[in-house]
Short mmCIF file of C-alpha atoms in Angstrom, two decimals:
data_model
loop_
_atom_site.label_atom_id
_atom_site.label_comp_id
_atom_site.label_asym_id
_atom_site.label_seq_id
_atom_site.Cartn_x
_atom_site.Cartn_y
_atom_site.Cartn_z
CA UNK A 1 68.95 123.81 89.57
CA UNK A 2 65.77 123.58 91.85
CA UNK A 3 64.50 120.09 92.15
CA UNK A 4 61.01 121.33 91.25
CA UNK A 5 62.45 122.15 87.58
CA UNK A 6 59.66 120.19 85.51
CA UNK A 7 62.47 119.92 82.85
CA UNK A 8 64.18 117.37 85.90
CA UNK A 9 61.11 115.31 85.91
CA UNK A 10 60.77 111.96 84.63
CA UNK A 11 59.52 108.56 83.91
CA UNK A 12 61.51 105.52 83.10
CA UNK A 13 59.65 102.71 81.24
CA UNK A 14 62.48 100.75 80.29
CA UNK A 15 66.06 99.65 81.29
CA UNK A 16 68.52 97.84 79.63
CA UNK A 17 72.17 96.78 80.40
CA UNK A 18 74.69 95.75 77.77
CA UNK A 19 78.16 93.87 78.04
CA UNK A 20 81.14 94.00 76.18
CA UNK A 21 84.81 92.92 75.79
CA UNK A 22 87.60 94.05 73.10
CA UNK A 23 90.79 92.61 73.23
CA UNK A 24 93.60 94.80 75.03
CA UNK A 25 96.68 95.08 72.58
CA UNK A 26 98.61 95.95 73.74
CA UNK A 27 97.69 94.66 77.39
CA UNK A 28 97.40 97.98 79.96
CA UNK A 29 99.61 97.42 82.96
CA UNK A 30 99.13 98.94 86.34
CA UNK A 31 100.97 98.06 89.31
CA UNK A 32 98.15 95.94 90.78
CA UNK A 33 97.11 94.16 87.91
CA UNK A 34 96.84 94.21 83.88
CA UNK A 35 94.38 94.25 81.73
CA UNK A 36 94.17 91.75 78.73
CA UNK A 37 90.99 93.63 77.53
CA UNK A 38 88.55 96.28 77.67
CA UNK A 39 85.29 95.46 78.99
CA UNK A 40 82.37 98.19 79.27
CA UNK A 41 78.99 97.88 80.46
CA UNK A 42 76.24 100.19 79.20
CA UNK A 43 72.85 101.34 80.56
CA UNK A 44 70.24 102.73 78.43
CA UNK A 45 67.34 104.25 79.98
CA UNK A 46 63.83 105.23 77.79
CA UNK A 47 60.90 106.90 78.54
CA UNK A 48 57.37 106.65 77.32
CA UNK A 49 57.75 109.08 74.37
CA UNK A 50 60.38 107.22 73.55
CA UNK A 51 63.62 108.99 74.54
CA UNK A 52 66.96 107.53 75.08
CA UNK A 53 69.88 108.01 77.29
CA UNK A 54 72.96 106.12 78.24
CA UNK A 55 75.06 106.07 80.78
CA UNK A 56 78.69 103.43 81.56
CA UNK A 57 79.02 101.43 85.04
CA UNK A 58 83.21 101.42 85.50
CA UNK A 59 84.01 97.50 85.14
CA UNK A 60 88.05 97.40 84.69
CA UNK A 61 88.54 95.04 88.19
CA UNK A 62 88.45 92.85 88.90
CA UNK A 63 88.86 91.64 85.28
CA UNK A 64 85.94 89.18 85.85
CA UNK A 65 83.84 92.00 86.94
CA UNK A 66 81.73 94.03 83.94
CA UNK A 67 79.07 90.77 83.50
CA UNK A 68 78.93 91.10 87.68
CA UNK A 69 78.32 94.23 87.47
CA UNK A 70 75.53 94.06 84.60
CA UNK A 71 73.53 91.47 86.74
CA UNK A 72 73.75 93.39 89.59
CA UNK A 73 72.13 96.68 87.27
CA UNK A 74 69.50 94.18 86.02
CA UNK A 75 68.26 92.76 88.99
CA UNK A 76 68.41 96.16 91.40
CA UNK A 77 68.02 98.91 89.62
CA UNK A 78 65.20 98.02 87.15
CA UNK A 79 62.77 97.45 89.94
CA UNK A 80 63.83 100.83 91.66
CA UNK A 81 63.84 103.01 88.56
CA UNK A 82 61.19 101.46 85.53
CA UNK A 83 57.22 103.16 85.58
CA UNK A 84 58.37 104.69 88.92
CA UNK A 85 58.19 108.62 88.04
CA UNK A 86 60.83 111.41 89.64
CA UNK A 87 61.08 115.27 90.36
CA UNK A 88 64.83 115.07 89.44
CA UNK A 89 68.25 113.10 89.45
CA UNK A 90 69.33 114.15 92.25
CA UNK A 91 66.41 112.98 93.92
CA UNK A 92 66.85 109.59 92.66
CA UNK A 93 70.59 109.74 92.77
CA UNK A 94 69.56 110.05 96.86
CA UNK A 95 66.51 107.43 97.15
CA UNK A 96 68.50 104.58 95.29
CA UNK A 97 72.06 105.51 97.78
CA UNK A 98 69.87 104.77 100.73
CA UNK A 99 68.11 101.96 99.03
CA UNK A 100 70.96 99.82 98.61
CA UNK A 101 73.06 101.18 101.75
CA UNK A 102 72.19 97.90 104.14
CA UNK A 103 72.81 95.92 101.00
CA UNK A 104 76.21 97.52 100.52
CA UNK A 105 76.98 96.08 103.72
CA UNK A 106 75.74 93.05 104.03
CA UNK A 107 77.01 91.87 100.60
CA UNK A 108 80.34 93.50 101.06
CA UNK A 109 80.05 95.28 97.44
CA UNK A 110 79.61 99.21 98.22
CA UNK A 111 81.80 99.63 94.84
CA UNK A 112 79.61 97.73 92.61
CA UNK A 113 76.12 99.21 94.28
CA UNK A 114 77.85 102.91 93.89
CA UNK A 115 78.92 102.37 90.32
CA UNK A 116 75.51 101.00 88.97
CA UNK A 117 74.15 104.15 90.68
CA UNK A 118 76.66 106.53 89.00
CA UNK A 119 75.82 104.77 85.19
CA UNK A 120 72.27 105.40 85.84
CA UNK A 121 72.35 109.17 87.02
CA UNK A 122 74.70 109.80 83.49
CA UNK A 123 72.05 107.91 81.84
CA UNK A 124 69.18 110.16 83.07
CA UNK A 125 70.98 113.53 82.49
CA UNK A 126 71.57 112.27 79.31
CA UNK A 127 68.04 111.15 78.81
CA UNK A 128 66.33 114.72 80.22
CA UNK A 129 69.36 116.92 78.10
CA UNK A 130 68.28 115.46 74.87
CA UNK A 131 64.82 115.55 75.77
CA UNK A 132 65.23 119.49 76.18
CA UNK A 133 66.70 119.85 73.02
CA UNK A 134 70.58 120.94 74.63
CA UNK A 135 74.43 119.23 74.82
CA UNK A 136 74.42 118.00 78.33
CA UNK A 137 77.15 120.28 79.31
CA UNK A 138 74.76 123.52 78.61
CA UNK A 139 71.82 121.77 80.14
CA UNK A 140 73.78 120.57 83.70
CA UNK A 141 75.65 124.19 83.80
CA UNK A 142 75.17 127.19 85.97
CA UNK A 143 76.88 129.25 83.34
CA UNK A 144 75.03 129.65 80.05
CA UNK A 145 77.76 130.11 77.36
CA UNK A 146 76.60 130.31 73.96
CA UNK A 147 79.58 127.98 72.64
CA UNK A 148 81.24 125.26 74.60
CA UNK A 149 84.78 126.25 74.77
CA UNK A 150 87.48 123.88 74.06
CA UNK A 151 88.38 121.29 76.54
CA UNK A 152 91.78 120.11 77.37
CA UNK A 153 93.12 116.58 77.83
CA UNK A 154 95.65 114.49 78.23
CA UNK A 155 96.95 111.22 77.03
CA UNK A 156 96.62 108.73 79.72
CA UNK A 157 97.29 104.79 80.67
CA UNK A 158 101.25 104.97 79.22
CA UNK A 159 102.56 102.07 79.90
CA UNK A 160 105.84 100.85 81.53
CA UNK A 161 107.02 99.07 78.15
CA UNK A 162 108.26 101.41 75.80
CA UNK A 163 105.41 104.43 76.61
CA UNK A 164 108.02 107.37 74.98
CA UNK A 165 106.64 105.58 71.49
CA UNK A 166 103.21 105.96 72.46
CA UNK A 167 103.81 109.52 73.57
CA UNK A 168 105.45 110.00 70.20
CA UNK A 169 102.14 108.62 68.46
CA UNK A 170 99.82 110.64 70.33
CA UNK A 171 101.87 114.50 70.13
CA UNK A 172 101.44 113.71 66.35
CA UNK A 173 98.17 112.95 66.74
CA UNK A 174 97.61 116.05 68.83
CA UNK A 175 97.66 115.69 72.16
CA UNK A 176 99.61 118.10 74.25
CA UNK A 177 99.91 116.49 77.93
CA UNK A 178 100.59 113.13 79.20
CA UNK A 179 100.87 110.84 82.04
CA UNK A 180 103.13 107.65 82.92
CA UNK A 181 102.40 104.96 84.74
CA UNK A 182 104.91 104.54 87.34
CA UNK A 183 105.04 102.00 90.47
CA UNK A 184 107.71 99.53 88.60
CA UNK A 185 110.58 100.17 90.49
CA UNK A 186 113.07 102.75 90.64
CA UNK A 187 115.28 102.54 87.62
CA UNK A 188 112.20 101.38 85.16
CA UNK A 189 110.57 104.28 86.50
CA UNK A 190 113.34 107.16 86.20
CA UNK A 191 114.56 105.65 82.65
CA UNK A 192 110.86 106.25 81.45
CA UNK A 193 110.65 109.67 82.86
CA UNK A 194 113.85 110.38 80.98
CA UNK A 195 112.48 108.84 77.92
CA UNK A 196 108.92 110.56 77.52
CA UNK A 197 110.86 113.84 78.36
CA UNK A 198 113.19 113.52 75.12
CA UNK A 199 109.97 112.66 72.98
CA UNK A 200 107.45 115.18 73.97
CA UNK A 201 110.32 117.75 75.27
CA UNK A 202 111.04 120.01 78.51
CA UNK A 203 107.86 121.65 78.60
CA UNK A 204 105.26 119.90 77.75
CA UNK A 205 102.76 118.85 80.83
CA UNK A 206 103.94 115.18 81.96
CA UNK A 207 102.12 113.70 84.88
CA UNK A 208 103.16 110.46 86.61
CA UNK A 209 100.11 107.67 88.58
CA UNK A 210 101.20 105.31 90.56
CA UNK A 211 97.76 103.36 90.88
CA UNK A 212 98.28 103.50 94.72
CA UNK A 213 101.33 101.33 94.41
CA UNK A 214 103.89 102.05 97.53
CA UNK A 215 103.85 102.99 101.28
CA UNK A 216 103.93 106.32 102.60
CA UNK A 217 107.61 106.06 103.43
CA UNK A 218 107.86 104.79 99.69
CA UNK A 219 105.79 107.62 98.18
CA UNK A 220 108.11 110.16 100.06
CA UNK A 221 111.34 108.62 99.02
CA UNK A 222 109.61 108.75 95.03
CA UNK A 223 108.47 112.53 94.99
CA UNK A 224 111.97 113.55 96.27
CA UNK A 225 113.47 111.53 93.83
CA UNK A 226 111.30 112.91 90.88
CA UNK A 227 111.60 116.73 91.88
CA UNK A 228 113.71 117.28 89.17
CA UNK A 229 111.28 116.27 86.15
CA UNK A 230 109.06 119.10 85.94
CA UNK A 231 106.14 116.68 86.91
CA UNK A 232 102.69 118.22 87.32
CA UNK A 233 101.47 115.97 89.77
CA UNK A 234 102.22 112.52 91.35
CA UNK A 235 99.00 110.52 91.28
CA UNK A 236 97.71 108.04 93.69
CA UNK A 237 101.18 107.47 95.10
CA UNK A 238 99.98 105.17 98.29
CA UNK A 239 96.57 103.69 99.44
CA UNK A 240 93.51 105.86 98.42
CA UNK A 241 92.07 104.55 102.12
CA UNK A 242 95.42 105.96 104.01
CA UNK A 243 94.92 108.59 106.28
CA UNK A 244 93.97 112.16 105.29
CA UNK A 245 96.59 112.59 107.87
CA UNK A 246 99.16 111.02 105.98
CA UNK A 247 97.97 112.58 102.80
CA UNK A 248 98.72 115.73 104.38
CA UNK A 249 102.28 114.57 105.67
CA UNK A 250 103.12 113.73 101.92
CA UNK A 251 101.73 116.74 100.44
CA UNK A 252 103.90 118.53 103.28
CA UNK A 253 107.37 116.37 102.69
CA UNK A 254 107.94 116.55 99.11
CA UNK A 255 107.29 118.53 96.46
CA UNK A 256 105.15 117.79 93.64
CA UNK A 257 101.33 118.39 93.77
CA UNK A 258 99.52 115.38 94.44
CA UNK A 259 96.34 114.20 92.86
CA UNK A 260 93.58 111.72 93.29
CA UNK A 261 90.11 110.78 93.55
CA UNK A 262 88.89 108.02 91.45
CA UNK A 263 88.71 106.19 94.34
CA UNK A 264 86.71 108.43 97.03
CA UNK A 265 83.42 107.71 97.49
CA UNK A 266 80.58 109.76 98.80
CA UNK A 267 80.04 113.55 99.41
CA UNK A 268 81.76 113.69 103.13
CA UNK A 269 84.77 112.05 101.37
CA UNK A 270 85.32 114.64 98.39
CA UNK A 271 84.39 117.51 101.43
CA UNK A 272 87.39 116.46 103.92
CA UNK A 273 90.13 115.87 100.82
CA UNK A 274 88.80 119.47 99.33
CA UNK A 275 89.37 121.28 102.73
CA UNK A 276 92.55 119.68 102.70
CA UNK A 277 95.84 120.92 101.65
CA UNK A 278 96.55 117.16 100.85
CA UNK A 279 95.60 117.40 97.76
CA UNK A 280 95.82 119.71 94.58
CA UNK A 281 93.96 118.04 92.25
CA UNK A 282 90.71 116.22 92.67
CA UNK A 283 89.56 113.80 89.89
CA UNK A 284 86.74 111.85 90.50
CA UNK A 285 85.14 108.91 88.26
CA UNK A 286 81.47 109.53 87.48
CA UNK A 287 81.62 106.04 86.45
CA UNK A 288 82.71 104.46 89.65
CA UNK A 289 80.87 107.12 92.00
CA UNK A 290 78.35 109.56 92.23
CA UNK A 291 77.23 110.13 87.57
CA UNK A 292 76.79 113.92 86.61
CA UNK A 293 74.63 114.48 90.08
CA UNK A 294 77.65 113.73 92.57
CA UNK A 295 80.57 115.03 90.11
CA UNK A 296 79.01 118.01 89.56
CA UNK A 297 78.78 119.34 93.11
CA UNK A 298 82.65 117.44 93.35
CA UNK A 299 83.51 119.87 90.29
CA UNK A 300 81.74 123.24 91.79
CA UNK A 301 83.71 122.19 95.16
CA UNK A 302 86.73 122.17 93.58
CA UNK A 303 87.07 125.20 92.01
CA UNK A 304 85.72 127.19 95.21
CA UNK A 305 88.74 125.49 96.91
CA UNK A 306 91.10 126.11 94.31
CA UNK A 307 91.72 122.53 93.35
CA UNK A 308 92.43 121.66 89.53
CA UNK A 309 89.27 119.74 88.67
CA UNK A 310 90.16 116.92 86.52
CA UNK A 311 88.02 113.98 85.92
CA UNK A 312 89.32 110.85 85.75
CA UNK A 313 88.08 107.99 83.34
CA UNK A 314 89.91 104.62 81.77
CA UNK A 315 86.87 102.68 79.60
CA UNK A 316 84.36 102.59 76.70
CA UNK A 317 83.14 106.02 74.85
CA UNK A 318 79.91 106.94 76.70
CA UNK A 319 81.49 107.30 79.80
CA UNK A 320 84.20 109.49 78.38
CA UNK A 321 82.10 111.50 76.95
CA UNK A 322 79.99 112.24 79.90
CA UNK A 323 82.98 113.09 81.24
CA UNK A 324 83.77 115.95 78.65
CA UNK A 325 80.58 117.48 78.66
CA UNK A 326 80.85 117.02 83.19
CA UNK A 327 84.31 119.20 82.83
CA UNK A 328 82.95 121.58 80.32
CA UNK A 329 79.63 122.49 82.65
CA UNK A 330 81.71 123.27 85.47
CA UNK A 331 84.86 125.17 83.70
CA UNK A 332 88.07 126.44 85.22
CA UNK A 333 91.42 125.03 84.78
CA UNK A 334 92.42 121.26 84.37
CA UNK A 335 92.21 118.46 81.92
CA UNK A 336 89.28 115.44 80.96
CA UNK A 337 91.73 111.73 80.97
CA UNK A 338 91.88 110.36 77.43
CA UNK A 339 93.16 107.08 77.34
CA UNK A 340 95.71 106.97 75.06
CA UNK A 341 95.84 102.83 74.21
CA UNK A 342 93.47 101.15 71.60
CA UNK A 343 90.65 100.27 72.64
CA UNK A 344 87.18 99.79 69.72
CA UNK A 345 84.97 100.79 72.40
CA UNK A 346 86.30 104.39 72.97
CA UNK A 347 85.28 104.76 69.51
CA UNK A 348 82.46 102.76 68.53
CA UNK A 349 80.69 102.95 71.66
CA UNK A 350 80.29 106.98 71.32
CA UNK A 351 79.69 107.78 67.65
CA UNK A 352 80.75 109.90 66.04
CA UNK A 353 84.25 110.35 67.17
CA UNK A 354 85.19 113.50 69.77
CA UNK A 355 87.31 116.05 67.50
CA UNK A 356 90.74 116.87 69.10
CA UNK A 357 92.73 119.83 68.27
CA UNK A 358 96.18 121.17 69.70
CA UNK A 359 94.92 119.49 73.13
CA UNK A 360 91.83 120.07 73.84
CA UNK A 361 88.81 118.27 72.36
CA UNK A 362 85.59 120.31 70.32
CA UNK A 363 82.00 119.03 71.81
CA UNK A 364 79.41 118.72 69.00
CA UNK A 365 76.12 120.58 69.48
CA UNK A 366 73.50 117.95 69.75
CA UNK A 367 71.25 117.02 72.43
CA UNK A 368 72.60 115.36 75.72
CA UNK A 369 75.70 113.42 75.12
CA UNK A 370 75.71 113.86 71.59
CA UNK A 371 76.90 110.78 70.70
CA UNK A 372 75.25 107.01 70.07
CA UNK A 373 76.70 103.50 70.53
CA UNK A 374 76.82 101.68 67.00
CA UNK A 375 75.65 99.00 68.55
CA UNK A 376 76.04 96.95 64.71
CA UNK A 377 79.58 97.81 64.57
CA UNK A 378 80.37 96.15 68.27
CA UNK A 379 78.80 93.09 67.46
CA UNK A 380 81.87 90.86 67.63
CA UNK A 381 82.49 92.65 71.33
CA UNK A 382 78.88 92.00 72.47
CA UNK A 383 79.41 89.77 75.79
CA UNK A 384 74.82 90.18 75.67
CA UNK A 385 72.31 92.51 77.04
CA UNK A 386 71.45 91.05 80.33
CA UNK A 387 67.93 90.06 81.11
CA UNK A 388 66.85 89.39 84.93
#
């Protein structure tokens, strides 16, 4: 798309930021931490004729983080973005980066500055797609399919407790891949791999994350030891910040494909891990970096270097969303993370519901997202809009 698209053009008059928490039953464990609910923070951007969008700022840590992270959208972005008009995006995606670069720094919170960034850019596309009458995906995509083919997913977030009965709930339900969360030691580990194999059976796509959970030496000794479990890929097995270097070694050393990305950060970061053999699939967050402007180009980059492109996303239903429509613009092979534990504000957040059949998931054809918050029906999980 050419930034001077007049389509790209607009005009924010108003901003507002929304908080919420729903309990977490059960509680979703991670080896660093668990969370006892599901918070989400929304944006919703409008212009003068009156049309919405909305975007979702990632908020799962720390757990006291999502009301942080609203104050922090309040009191920065609506002076950057409201009666302030733009060519494009992109071209605010850019202005606000530098904007709040020296601030990054000096307040120690790059994360938080990136993420309110990244709800705002879904919010716009979502704003200028419905504007133009189009789904987001057709409206964001080079390619300009009549029909929006069907997307693939898998169920995500299984826990260490028990997960083959989750897995059991969701292959009825229709899902047709799934991922573990490992990182709990050895034999918990190995007895759930065994487990979610008998339930969902010897073929079926089974991933394993281990939320960044062990050492180098660690992560080697754990993809030798898994070899023989038909994994996909081993996710985030040590420190997202280790060396590309080491990356490389582990990719190198043992043999399942490894995967990451949901916590890279800026262009030059998604560039060196794509040119990398380290690895083979990329998933970013366009909650926690970079919205529909930066995962886009992260998408197009990954297919031209033959990564699987699968975008990764734990929260409420808007961001979700964006992140179906994100996969379907730039196509190829991979999956969109569903998570598979309760949680109201998948749901009720992004009405009405996505449609899943025999693993993959149906976009509707409205405008932009296609989907609205019932913001009635989340009452009881309203935390408050935020007002700076």
């Amino acid at each position: 798309m050419h930034h001077a698209d007049p389509s790209l053009a607009f005009e924010v008059q108003r901003l507002d930021v929304f908080v919420f928490r729903a309990p977490a039953d059960p509680p979703v464990q991670t080896s660093f931490g668990i969370m006892r609910d599901r918070p989400a923070v929304l944006l919703r951007v409008r212009d003068a004729e009156g049309v919405s969008g909305w975007g979702e700022i990632w908020c799962n840590f720390p757990i006291v983080g999502a009301e942080h992270r609203a104050r922090m959208a309040a009191y920065y972005l609506r002076p950057q973005i409201e009666g302030r008009r733009w060519d494009s995006p992109q071209t605010c995606f850019r202005a606000l980066s530098e904007a709040f670069a020296v601030l990054a720094i000096q307040c120690g919170e790059p994360g938080t500055l990136h993420q309110i960034v990244a709800g705002l850019d879904v919010a716009l596309w979502d704003l200028l797609a419905r504007r133009a009458g189009q789904p987001l995906w057709r409206f964001i995509s080079d390619r300009k399919e009549a029909a929006c083919a069907p997307i693939p997913v898998y169920a995500s977030g299984l826990n260490p407790t028990s997960p083959e009965k989750l897995a059991a709930t969701k292959l009825a339900e229709g899902y047709r891949a799934f991922k573990l969360k490992v990182g709990f030691g050895a034999a918990r580990d190995d007895a759930n791999r065994h487990a979610m194999r008998e339930v969902i059976g010897p073929d079926t796509p089974f991933m394993v994350d281990a939320n960044q959970a062990w050492t180098l030496d660690e992560a080697l000794q754990a993809g030798r030891a898994m070899q023989d479990h038909g994994l996909d890929w081993l996710e985030e097995p040590m420190r997202a910040d280790a060396p590309l270097r080491d990356w490389e070694r582990l990719a190198r050393e043992q043999p399942l494909a490894l995967a990451g990305g949901e916590n890279l950060a800026g262009v030059d970061a998604f560039h060196a891990f794509s040119a990398s053999p380290a690895l083979s699939v990329l998933q970013p967050d366009l909650g926690k970096w970079g919205g529909i402007t930066g995962c886009l180009a992260v998408g197009r980059l990954a297919l031209e270097r033959g990564k699987l492109f699968c975008p990764h996303w734990l929260g409420g239903g808007i961001g979700l969303t964006a992140s179906f429509h994100l996969k379907a613009a730039v196509g190829g092979p991979g999956y969109v993370e569903v998570d598979a534990n309760p949680n109201p504000l998948r749901e009720l957040l992004a009405t009405p519901q996505f449609a899943l059949r025999d693993g993959a998931v149906l976009l509707n054809a409205a405008p932009g997202l296609g989907v609205e918050p019932d913001l009635q029906a989340t009452r009881d999980f309203v935390v408050g809009a935020v007002e700076i």
